[in-house]
CSV table of C-alpha atoms and ligand atoms in Angstrom, one decimal:
chain,number,residue,atom,x,y,z
P,1,UNK,CA,-37.7,-19.5,-19.5
P,2,UNK,CA,-36.2,-19.5,-16.1
P,3,UNK,CA,-34.3,-17.1,-14.5
P,4,UNK,CA,-31.1,-17.3,-13.4
P,5,UNK,CA,-31.9,-18.6,-9.9
P,6,UNK,CA,-33.5,-21.3,-11.5
P,7,UNK,CA,-37.0,-19.6,-11.0
P,8,UNK,CA,-39.8,-18.3,-13.1
P,9,UNK,CA,-38.6,-14.5,-14.3
P,10,UNK,CA,-39.7,-11.3,-13.2
P,11,UNK,CA,-42.2,-9.8,-15.3
P,12,UNK,CA,-42.2,-6.0,-16.6
P,13,UNK,CA,-45.1,-4.6,-18.5
P,14,UNK,CA,-44.4,-2.1,-20.4
P,15,UNK,CA,-46.6,0.4,-22.6
P,16,UNK,CA,-45.5,2.5,-26.0
P,17,UNK,CA,-46.6,5.7,-26.3
P,18,UNK,CA,-46.5,6.5,-29.7
P,19,UNK,CA,-46.4,4.4,-32.8
P,20,UNK,CA,-44.2,6.6,-35.5
P,21,UNK,CA,-41.0,6.0,-36.9
P,22,UNK,CA,-39.3,4.9,-33.7
P,23,UNK,CA,-42.3,3.6,-32.3
P,24,UNK,CA,-43.1,0.8,-34.6
P,25,UNK,CA,-39.7,0.3,-34.6
P,26,UNK,CA,-39.2,-0.7,-30.8
P,27,UNK,CA,-42.8,-2.4,-31.1
P,28,UNK,CA,-41.4,-4.7,-33.6
P,29,UNK,CA,-37.8,-5.7,-32.5
P,30,UNK,CA,-39.4,-6.4,-29.2
P,31,UNK,CA,-41.9,-8.6,-30.7
P,32,UNK,CA,-39.3,-10.6,-33.3
P,33,UNK,CA,-36.1,-11.0,-30.9
P,34,UNK,CA,-38.1,-11.5,-27.7
P,35,UNK,CA,-36.6,-14.7,-27.0
P,36,UNK,CA,-33.0,-13.0,-26.5
P,37,UNK,CA,-34.3,-10.0,-24.5
P,38,UNK,CA,-35.6,-11.7,-22.1
P,39,UNK,CA,-32.6,-13.5,-21.5
P,40,UNK,CA,-30.7,-11.0,-21.4
P,41,UNK,CA,-33.2,-8.5,-19.3
P,42,UNK,CA,-33.3,-11.7,-17.2
P,43,UNK,CA,-37.1,-11.0,-17.2
P,44,UNK,CA,-40.2,-11.5,-19.5
P,45,UNK,CA,-40.3,-8.4,-20.7
P,46,UNK,CA,-44.0,-7.7,-22.3
P,47,UNK,CA,-46.1,-4.8,-23.9
P,48,UNK,CA,-49.0,-4.4,-22.4
P,49,UNK,CA,-50.2,-1.4,-23.7
P,50,UNK,CA,-50.5,0.9,-26.2
P,51,UNK,CA,-51.0,4.7,-26.4
P,52,UNK,CA,-51.0,6.4,-30.0
P,53,UNK,CA,-53.0,8.6,-31.8
P,54,UNK,CA,-53.5,6.1,-34.5
P,55,UNK,CA,-52.7,2.6,-35.8
P,56,UNK,CA,-49.3,1.9,-37.7
P,57,UNK,CA,-50.4,-0.5,-40.4
P,58,UNK,CA,-46.6,-1.9,-39.8
P,59,UNK,CA,-47.5,-2.4,-35.9
P,60,UNK,CA,-50.1,-5.9,-35.1
P,61,UNK,CA,-51.8,-4.7,-32.0
P,62,UNK,CA,-53.6,-7.7,-31.3
P,63,UNK,CA,-54.5,-8.2,-27.4
P,64,UNK,CA,-52.7,-5.3,-26.4
P,65,UNK,CA,-54.5,-2.8,-24.8
P,66,UNK,CA,-54.6,0.7,-27.3
P,67,UNK,CA,-55.3,3.8,-25.9
P,68,UNK,CA,-55.8,7.2,-27.4
P,69,UNK,CA,-55.0,9.1,-24.7
P,70,UNK,CA,-51.1,8.4,-23.9
P,71,UNK,CA,-51.7,9.7,-20.4
P,72,UNK,CA,-54.1,6.3,-19.6
P,73,UNK,CA,-50.6,4.5,-20.0
P,74,UNK,CA,-49.1,7.3,-17.0
P,75,UNK,CA,-52.0,6.4,-14.8
P,76,UNK,CA,-52.0,2.1,-16.1
P,77,UNK,CA,-51.0,0.0,-12.3
P,78,UNK,CA,-50.4,-2.4,-14.7
P,79,UNK,CA,-47.5,-0.6,-17.0
P,80,UNK,CA,-43.6,-1.1,-15.3
P,81,UNK,CA,-42.0,1.0,-17.7
P,82,UNK,CA,-43.2,3.7,-20.1
P,83,UNK,CA,-41.7,4.6,-23.4
P,84,UNK,CA,-42.2,8.1,-24.7
P,85,UNK,CA,-41.4,7.8,-28.3
P,86,UNK,CA,-44.1,10.8,-29.1
P,87,UNK,CA,-41.4,13.8,-29.2
P,88,UNK,CA,-41.7,17.0,-28.5
P,89,UNK,CA,-41.0,19.1,-24.9
P,90,UNK,CA,-44.5,20.3,-23.8
P,91,UNK,CA,-47.2,16.9,-24.3
P,92,UNK,CA,-44.1,14.6,-23.5
P,93,UNK,CA,-42.6,16.6,-20.1
P,94,UNK,CA,-46.1,16.1,-18.6
P,95,UNK,CA,-46.8,12.6,-20.2
P,96,UNK,CA,-43.3,11.6,-18.4
P,97,UNK,CA,-43.7,13.6,-15.6
P,98,UNK,CA,-46.8,11.5,-14.7
P,99,UNK,CA,-45.3,8.6,-15.2
P,100,UNK,CA,-42.3,9.3,-13.1
P,101,UNK,CA,-44.8,10.3,-10.1
P,102,UNK,CA,-46.6,7.2,-10.3
P,103,UNK,CA,-43.6,5.8,-9.7
P,104,UNK,CA,-43.0,4.2,-12.8
P,105,UNK,CA,-39.8,3.7,-14.8
P,106,UNK,CA,-39.8,6.0,-18.4
P,107,UNK,CA,-37.5,5.4,-21.0
P,108,UNK,CA,-37.3,7.6,-23.9
P,109,UNK,CA,-35.5,8.5,-26.9
P,110,UNK,CA,-36.8,12.5,-26.6
P,111,UNK,CA,-33.0,14.3,-27.1
P,112,UNK,CA,-34.8,17.4,-26.9
P,113,UNK,CA,-36.4,17.1,-23.5
P,114,UNK,CA,-33.7,15.7,-21.6
P,115,UNK,CA,-31.9,18.7,-23.1
P,116,UNK,CA,-33.5,21.4,-21.7
P,117,UNK,CA,-35.6,19.8,-18.8
P,118,UNK,CA,-33.1,16.5,-17.6
P,119,UNK,CA,-32.7,18.0,-15.0
P,120,UNK,CA,-35.6,18.5,-13.6
P,121,UNK,CA,-36.5,15.3,-14.9
P,122,UNK,CA,-33.8,13.3,-12.8
P,123,UNK,CA,-34.8,15.4,-10.1
P,124,UNK,CA,-37.7,13.8,-9.9
P,125,UNK,CA,-37.4,10.5,-10.9
P,126,UNK,CA,-34.6,10.4,-7.9
P,127,UNK,CA,-37.7,11.6,-5.9
P,128,UNK,CA,-39.9,8.8,-7.2
P,129,UNK,CA,-37.1,6.2,-6.9
P,130,UNK,CA,-37.5,6.2,-10.5
P,131,UNK,CA,-34.5,5.9,-13.4
P,132,UNK,CA,-35.4,7.7,-16.7
P,133,UNK,CA,-33.2,6.3,-19.4
P,134,UNK,CA,-32.5,8.1,-22.4
P,135,UNK,CA,-30.0,6.3,-24.7
P,136,UNK,CA,-32.3,6.6,-27.4
P,137,UNK,CA,-31.8,10.0,-27.5
P,138,UNK,CA,-27.9,10.4,-28.7
P,139,UNK,CA,-26.8,8.5,-32.6
P,140,UNK,CA,-29.4,6.6,-32.5
P,141,UNK,CA,-28.6,2.9,-32.2
P,142,UNK,CA,-24.7,3.3,-31.4
P,143,UNK,CA,-24.7,2.5,-27.4
P,144,UNK,CA,-22.5,6.1,-27.3
P,145,UNK,CA,-24.4,7.1,-23.5
P,146,UNK,CA,-23.4,3.8,-21.6
P,147,UNK,CA,-19.8,4.0,-23.1
P,148,UNK,CA,-20.1,7.1,-21.6
P,149,UNK,CA,-21.4,6.7,-18.1
P,150,UNK,CA,-20.3,3.0,-18.3
P,151,UNK,CA,-17.9,2.6,-20.9
P,152,UNK,CA,-15.2,5.0,-20.4
P,153,UNK,CA,-16.0,6.0,-16.2
P,154,UNK,CA,-11.9,5.3,-15.6
P,155,UNK,CA,-11.2,8.2,-17.4
P,156,UNK,CA,-11.3,12.1,-17.2
P,157,UNK,CA,-12.4,13.2,-20.5
P,158,UNK,CA,-10.7,15.4,-22.2
P,159,UNK,CA,-13.3,16.2,-25.0
P,160,UNK,CA,-15.0,14.5,-27.5
P,161,UNK,CA,-16.2,15.2,-31.0
P,162,UNK,CA,-18.7,13.8,-33.3
P,163,UNK,CA,-21.6,13.7,-36.3
P,164,UNK,CA,-24.9,13.9,-34.0
P,165,UNK,CA,-27.2,14.6,-36.7
P,166,UNK,CA,-27.6,11.9,-40.2
P,167,UNK,CA,-30.3,14.0,-41.5
P,168,UNK,CA,-27.1,16.8,-41.7
P,169,UNK,CA,-24.9,14.5,-43.0
P,170,UNK,CA,-26.7,12.7,-45.2
P,171,UNK,CA,-27.2,15.7,-46.9
P,172,UNK,CA,-23.8,16.7,-46.7
P,173,UNK,CA,-22.5,13.5,-48.2
P,174,UNK,CA,-25.0,14.3,-51.1
P,175,UNK,CA,-24.5,17.6,-51.9
P,176,UNK,CA,-20.3,16.5,-52.0
P,177,UNK,CA,-20.5,13.7,-53.7
P,178,UNK,CA,-24.1,14.2,-56.0
P,179,UNK,CA,-23.9,17.5,-56.9
P,180,UNK,CA,-27.6,17.6,-55.6
P,181,UNK,CA,-29.5,20.6,-53.9
P,182,UNK,CA,-30.1,21.1,-50.4
P,183,UNK,CA,-33.4,21.4,-50.1
P,184,UNK,CA,-33.8,18.2,-52.4
P,185,UNK,CA,-31.8,15.8,-50.0
P,186,UNK,CA,-33.7,17.2,-47.4
P,187,UNK,CA,-37.1,16.0,-48.9
P,188,UNK,CA,-35.8,12.6,-49.3
P,189,UNK,CA,-34.7,12.9,-45.9
P,190,UNK,CA,-37.9,13.6,-44.2
P,191,UNK,CA,-39.4,10.8,-46.4
P,192,UNK,CA,-36.7,8.5,-45.1
P,193,UNK,CA,-37.6,9.0,-41.4
P,194,UNK,CA,-34.8,10.5,-40.3
P,195,UNK,CA,-35.2,14.6,-40.3
P,196,UNK,CA,-37.1,15.8,-37.3
P,197,UNK,CA,-40.4,17.3,-37.6
P,198,UNK,CA,-39.6,20.2,-37.6
P,199,UNK,CA,-36.3,20.2,-40.0
P,200,UNK,CA,-35.0,23.7,-39.2
P,201,UNK,CA,-33.6,21.4,-35.8
P,202,UNK,CA,-31.3,19.4,-37.9
P,203,UNK,CA,-30.4,21.9,-40.6
P,204,UNK,CA,-29.8,24.6,-37.9
P,205,UNK,CA,-28.0,22.2,-35.6
P,206,UNK,CA,-30.4,22.6,-33.2
P,207,UNK,CA,-31.0,19.1,-32.9
P,208,UNK,CA,-26.9,18.1,-32.8
P,209,UNK,CA,-26.9,20.7,-30.0
P,210,UNK,CA,-29.5,19.1,-27.4
P,211,UNK,CA,-27.5,15.8,-28.2
P,212,UNK,CA,-24.1,17.3,-27.7
P,213,UNK,CA,-25.3,19.0,-23.9
P,214,UNK,CA,-26.5,15.3,-22.8
P,215,UNK,CA,-23.1,13.9,-24.6
P,216,UNK,CA,-21.0,16.7,-22.2
P,217,UNK,CA,-23.1,16.4,-19.0
P,218,UNK,CA,-21.7,13.0,-19.2
P,219,UNK,CA,-18.5,13.2,-20.3
P,220,UNK,CA,-17.4,16.2,-17.6
P,221,UNK,CA,-19.9,14.9,-15.0
P,222,UNK,CA,-22.1,18.6,-15.0
P,223,UNK,CA,-25.7,19.5,-15.4
P,224,UNK,CA,-27.3,19.8,-18.3
P,225,UNK,CA,-26.3,23.4,-19.9
P,226,UNK,CA,-28.7,23.3,-23.5
P,227,UNK,CA,-28.7,27.5,-23.2
P,228,UNK,CA,-24.5,27.7,-23.1
P,229,UNK,CA,-24.0,26.0,-26.8
P,230,UNK,CA,-22.8,27.8,-29.3
P,231,UNK,CA,-24.8,26.1,-32.4
P,232,UNK,CA,-24.5,27.4,-36.1
P,233,UNK,CA,-26.2,25.1,-39.1
P,234,UNK,CA,-25.4,23.9,-42.6
P,235,UNK,CA,-27.5,26.0,-44.3
P,236,UNK,CA,-25.2,28.1,-45.4
P,237,UNK,CA,-22.7,25.4,-46.3
P,238,UNK,CA,-22.3,25.8,-50.0
P,239,UNK,CA,-21.2,22.8,-52.7
P,240,UNK,CA,-18.0,24.7,-54.0
P,241,UNK,CA,-16.1,24.8,-50.3
P,242,UNK,CA,-17.2,20.8,-49.9
P,243,UNK,CA,-15.1,20.6,-53.5
P,244,UNK,CA,-12.7,23.3,-51.7
P,245,UNK,CA,-12.2,21.9,-48.7
P,246,UNK,CA,-11.6,17.8,-50.3
P,247,UNK,CA,-9.0,19.8,-52.3
P,248,UNK,CA,-7.3,21.0,-49.5
P,249,UNK,CA,-7.2,17.3,-47.7
P,250,UNK,CA,-10.2,17.9,-46.1
P,251,UNK,CA,-14.3,16.9,-44.9
P,252,UNK,CA,-16.3,18.8,-44.4
P,253,UNK,CA,-18.3,17.5,-41.4
P,254,UNK,CA,-21.2,19.3,-39.1
P,255,UNK,CA,-19.6,18.1,-35.5
P,256,UNK,CA,-20.5,19.0,-32.1
P,257,UNK,CA,-17.9,19.7,-30.0
P,258,UNK,CA,-17.3,19.6,-26.4
P,259,UNK,CA,-13.9,20.0,-24.3
P,260,UNK,CA,-12.8,20.9,-21.4
P,261,UNK,CA,-9.7,23.5,-21.1
P,262,UNK,CA,-6.4,23.1,-18.6
P,263,UNK,CA,-6.9,26.9,-18.1
P,264,UNK,CA,-10.8,26.0,-16.6
P,265,UNK,CA,-14.2,26.0,-18.2
P,266,UNK,CA,-15.9,24.3,-20.9
P,267,UNK,CA,-16.4,24.9,-24.6
P,268,UNK,CA,-19.6,23.4,-26.3
P,269,UNK,CA,-20.3,23.7,-29.8
P,270,UNK,CA,-21.9,22.6,-33.1
P,271,UNK,CA,-21.0,24.2,-36.1
P,272,UNK,CA,-19.6,23.1,-40.0
P,273,UNK,CA,-15.8,22.4,-39.4
P,274,UNK,CA,-13.5,20.7,-41.8
P,275,UNK,CA,-11.4,18.0,-40.5
P,276,UNK,CA,-9.1,16.1,-41.9
P,277,UNK,CA,-9.8,13.7,-45.1
P,278,UNK,CA,-7.2,11.8,-42.8
P,279,UNK,CA,-9.5,11.4,-40.3
P,280,UNK,CA,-11.8,8.3,-39.6
P,281,UNK,CA,-14.4,10.3,-38.2
P,282,UNK,CA,-14.6,12.4,-42.0
P,283,UNK,CA,-15.3,9.4,-43.6
P,284,UNK,CA,-18.5,8.6,-41.7
P,285,UNK,CA,-20.8,9.3,-44.6
P,286,UNK,CA,-24.2,9.3,-45.3
P,287,UNK,CA,-26.7,9.2,-42.4
P,288,UNK,CA,-24.5,7.6,-40.3
P,289,UNK,CA,-23.2,9.2,-37.2
P,290,UNK,CA,-19.9,8.8,-35.1
P,291,UNK,CA,-18.8,9.8,-31.5
P,292,UNK,CA,-14.6,10.4,-31.2
P,293,UNK,CA,-13.7,10.5,-27.5
P,294,UNK,CA,-10.2,11.2,-26.0
P,295,UNK,CA,-10.1,9.9,-22.5
P,296,UNK,CA,-6.9,10.1,-20.8
P,297,UNK,CA,-6.2,6.9,-20.1
P,298,UNK,CA,-7.5,5.1,-23.1
P,299,UNK,CA,-6.5,8.0,-25.5
P,300,UNK,CA,-8.2,8.1,-28.9
P,301,UNK,CA,-12.0,6.1,-28.8
P,302,UNK,CA,-14.4,6.1,-32.2
P,303,UNK,CA,-18.0,5.0,-31.8
P,304,UNK,CA,-19.5,4.4,-35.5
P,305,UNK,CA,-23.3,3.6,-36.2
P,306,UNK,CA,-26.5,4.8,-37.6
P,307,UNK,CA,-27.2,7.9,-36.3
P,308,UNK,CA,-31.4,8.2,-37.5
P,309,UNK,CA,-34.3,5.2,-38.8
P,310,UNK,CA,-36.7,3.1,-37.1
P,311,UNK,CA,-35.1,0.0,-36.1
P,312,UNK,CA,-31.6,1.5,-35.5
P,313,UNK,CA,-32.9,3.9,-33.2
P,314,UNK,CA,-35.3,0.9,-31.7
P,315,UNK,CA,-32.4,-0.9,-30.8
P,316,UNK,CA,-31.3,1.6,-28.3
P,317,UNK,CA,-34.5,2.1,-27.0
P,318,UNK,CA,-34.9,-1.7,-26.3
P,319,UNK,CA,-31.0,-1.6,-24.8
P,320,UNK,CA,-32.6,1.4,-21.7
P,321,UNK,CA,-36.5,-1.4,-21.3
P,322,UNK,CA,-33.0,-4.0,-20.7
P,323,UNK,CA,-31.4,-2.3,-18.2
P,324,UNK,CA,-34.3,-0.9,-16.4
P,325,UNK,CA,-35.4,-4.4,-16.5
P,326,UNK,CA,-32.8,-5.8,-14.5
P,327,UNK,CA,-32.9,-3.0,-11.8
P,328,UNK,CA,-36.1,-4.3,-10.8
P,329,UNK,CA,-36.3,-4.9,-7.5
P,330,UNK,CA,-33.0,-4.1,-7.1
P,331,UNK,CA,-32.5,-1.4,-4.0
P,332,UNK,CA,-32.8,1.9,-6.2
P,333,UNK,CA,-29.7,3.1,-4.4
P,334,UNK,CA,-28.2,0.8,-7.1
P,335,UNK,CA,-28.9,2.4,-9.8
P,336,UNK,CA,-27.1,4.1,-12.3
P,337,UNK,CA,-26.7,7.9,-11.3
P,338,UNK,CA,-28.8,9.3,-14.9
P,339,UNK,CA,-26.0,11.4,-15.4
P,340,UNK,CA,-23.4,9.1,-14.9
P,341,UNK,CA,-21.9,10.8,-11.4
P,342,UNK,CA,-23.5,10.9,-7.8
P,343,UNK,CA,-26.0,13.7,-9.0
P,344,UNK,CA,-25.6,16.0,-5.8
P,345,UNK,CA,-21.4,16.2,-6.9
P,346,UNK,CA,-22.5,17.7,-10.0
P,347,UNK,CA,-20.9,21.3,-10.9
P,348,UNK,CA,-22.0,23.6,-13.6
P,349,UNK,CA,-18.8,24.4,-15.2
P,350,UNK,CA,-18.2,27.5,-16.8
P,351,UNK,CA,-18.8,27.6,-20.6
P,352,UNK,CA,-16.5,29.3,-22.7
P,353,UNK,CA,-18.0,32.3,-25.1
P,354,UNK,CA,-17.0,31.0,-28.6
P,355,UNK,CA,-15.4,34.5,-29.2
P,356,UNK,CA,-13.2,33.3,-26.8
P,357,UNK,CA,-12.6,30.0,-28.4
P,358,UNK,CA,-9.4,28.9,-30.8
P,359,UNK,CA,-10.1,27.1,-33.4
P,360,UNK,CA,-7.4,27.2,-37.4
P,361,UNK,CA,-9.8,28.4,-40.2
P,362,UNK,CA,-10.8,27.8,-43.7
P,363,UNK,CA,-11.3,31.4,-45.2
P,364,UNK,CA,-12.7,32.2,-48.7
P,365,UNK,CA,-12.9,35.1,-50.2
P,366,UNK,CA,-13.2,36.8,-53.7
P,367,UNK,CA,-10.3,38.7,-54.4
P,368,UNK,CA,-10.0,41.0,-57.1
P,369,UNK,CA,-6.7,39.5,-59.7
P,370,UNK,CA,-4.8,41.9,-59.6
P,371,UNK,CA,-0.5,42.0,-58.0
P,372,UNK,CA,-0.4,43.0,-54.4
P,373,UNK,CA,-3.9,42.3,-53.2
P,374,UNK,CA,-2.7,39.1,-51.8
P,375,UNK,CA,0.3,40.4,-49.9
P,376,UNK,CA,-2.0,43.2,-48.1
P,377,UNK,CA,-4.7,40.1,-46.7
P,378,UNK,CA,-1.8,38.8,-45.4
P,379,UNK,CA,0.0,41.2,-43.8
P,380,UNK,CA,-3.6,41.8,-41.6
P,381,UNK,CA,-3.9,38.6,-40.5
P,382,UNK,CA,0.0,38.6,-39.6
P,383,UNK,CA,-0.6,41.9,-37.3
P,384,UNK,CA,-4.0,39.8,-35.8
P,385,UNK,CA,-0.7,37.1,-34.9
P,386,UNK,CA,-2.2,34.7,-37.3
P,387,UNK,CA,0.1,32.8,-40.1
P,388,UNK,CA,-1.1,30.9,-42.7
P,389,UNK,CA,-1.1,26.9,-43.6
P,390,UNK,CA,-1.8,26.9,-46.7
P,391,UNK,CA,-3.5,29.4,-50.2
P,392,UNK,CA,-4.9,28.4,-53.0
P,393,UNK,CA,-6.2,30.8,-55.6
P,394,UNK,CA,-8.6,29.4,-58.3
P,395,UNK,CA,-9.0,30.7,-62.0
P,396,UNK,CA,-11.2,33.4,-62.4
P,397,UNK,CA,-14.2,33.1,-64.6
P,398,UNK,CA,-14.8,34.1,-67.8
P,399,UNK,CA,-15.4,38.1,-67.2
P,400,UNK,CA,-14.5,38.3,-63.4
P,401,UNK,CA,-12.6,40.6,-62.4
P,402,UNK,CA,-12.0,38.6,-58.7
P,403,UNK,CA,-10.6,35.3,-58.1
P,404,UNK,CA,-11.7,32.9,-54.8
P,405,UNK,CA,-8.6,32.6,-53.1
P,406,UNK,CA,-9.1,29.9,-49.9
P,407,UNK,CA,-6.6,30.5,-47.1
P,408,UNK,CA,-5.8,27.9,-44.5
P,409,UNK,CA,-5.1,29.7,-41.0
P,410,UNK,CA,-3.2,28.3,-37.8
P,411,UNK,CA,-5.3,28.2,-35.0
P,412,UNK,CA,-5.9,31.7,-33.2
P,413,UNK,CA,-8.5,33.0,-30.7
P,414,UNK,CA,-12.2,33.4,-32.7
P,415,UNK,CA,-12.4,37.3,-31.9
P,416,UNK,CA,-8.9,38.1,-33.1
P,417,UNK,CA,-9.9,35.9,-36.2
P,418,UNK,CA,-13.3,37.9,-36.4
P,419,UNK,CA,-11.9,41.0,-36.2
P,420,UNK,CA,-9.0,40.4,-38.5
P,421,UNK,CA,-12.1,40.0,-41.2
P,422,UNK,CA,-13.9,43.4,-41.1
P,423,UNK,CA,-10.5,45.0,-41.8
P,424,UNK,CA,-10.2,42.3,-44.8
P,425,UNK,CA,-13.6,43.0,-45.5
P,426,UNK,CA,-13.1,46.9,-45.9
P,427,UNK,CA,-10.8,46.6,-48.7
P,428,UNK,CA,-12.5,47.7,-51.5
P,429,UNK,CA,-10.4,44.4,-53.4
P,430,UNK,CA,-12.9,42.2,-52.1
P,431,UNK,CA,-16.3,41.4,-52.6
P,432,UNK,CA,-18.7,39.8,-50.9
P,433,UNK,CA,-18.4,38.5,-47.1
P,434,UNK,CA,-15.9,36.4,-46.1
P,435,UNK,CA,-16.5,32.6,-45.8
P,436,UNK,CA,-15.2,31.2,-42.6
P,437,UNK,CA,-15.6,27.6,-41.1
P,438,UNK,CA,-13.3,26.2,-38.8
P,439,UNK,CA,-11.0,23.2,-38.7
P,440,UNK,CA,-10.1,20.9,-36.0
P,441,UNK,CA,-7.1,18.7,-36.4
P,442,UNK,CA,-9.1,16.0,-33.2
P,443,UNK,CA,-5.8,14.6,-32.2
X,501,HSE,N1,-33.8,13.7,-37.0
X,501,HSE,C1,-32.0,13.1,-36.4
X,501,HSE,C2,-31.1,12.8,-37.7
X,501,HSE,C3,-33.1,11.8,-35.7
X,501,HSE,O1,-31.4,13.2,-37.8
X,501,HSE,O2,-29.9,12.4,-36.7
X,501,HSE,C4,-31.9,10.9,-34.7
X,501,HSE,O3,-32.0,12.0,-33.5
């Protein structure tokens, strides 16, 4: 194959570290689609070195150098791009740092590492005139990083909201549609290779928080601020809430939300959220991910696709390999800034504490089935300036004096709502804690 100028294609050597779910997908797709990939990269891409603790029977590594010590790949002078697919934040941090110090470009799918150490690693990459690319770190196969960084470069992004953890979305969908147990669906997500090595990252929202800060940093031209994200997982979402929400015309989705506030500052939050069923994103089910981005010029745009899985994530890894291969030989001053804005201009915006955030709410409470009880509840909410948009009282169970009551409230600042809930919970006509889920209309 000839390059664009009719000469010989420049050769780009790839070292892959990690041959697990994403590593094996990357290896096999690179081999299978080599002609298309080389043509797009304007390069001859070769896998020359694999670093992996063990063989993967899915990968035929004959003729390729294989090292059990992954640092051999970072120190191999023939490797141009190191692809880090081992995950975690300790060895991976050392590996990537070593590769960058050796002047290699790095491609990674490691969202935890980028979210927690990206600011430092980008600096290191700049010092060594290398690039660190991470398209696969967010939303698996959806090219959301390049959409935000390049495709929407004209826009002031007002907000974005995403289903950015496939495992969590898979669990909520199976619980709602098939009445399956949480633990049973999680075990299946692990078998399918969707879940993190530590699945609490999926169910407690940490994985989504990692991805959200990366998206927010690009959307708002800000440094990564992982420690500022408010994070709530899905482990407390009960099947009855999924059903009650559906009856009211909503779906419960685990969303990562980043919003620029007119009054200054940004919101960064991950939590279960009621979304109107009429919204496209409310209908994104199973392991699929979707990110809704509102730009001031373009309006609302939605990006949808598989958020996890071997070849889906490999698709994003290889997109980065192509992008980096194209840039090899181009003056490093012309490389795309890591977070899409000139790095020296990045300012750290104020992140609002969750108590200052305003949303509407779904409330479920267990109320003594007696006249006058509900009017006391609505009075407390009204005294806090919170009105009620919908109220449903369910049938009591046989012999049970309490009935479930579901309320949808108007928008309110969280601390006001929390104050009202505390007062309601003190009533002796209310049993149990009140379940509270935030509601977003996303328009
Ligand atoms: N555990 C992650 C998820 C994998 O379920 O979305 C992809 O990042």
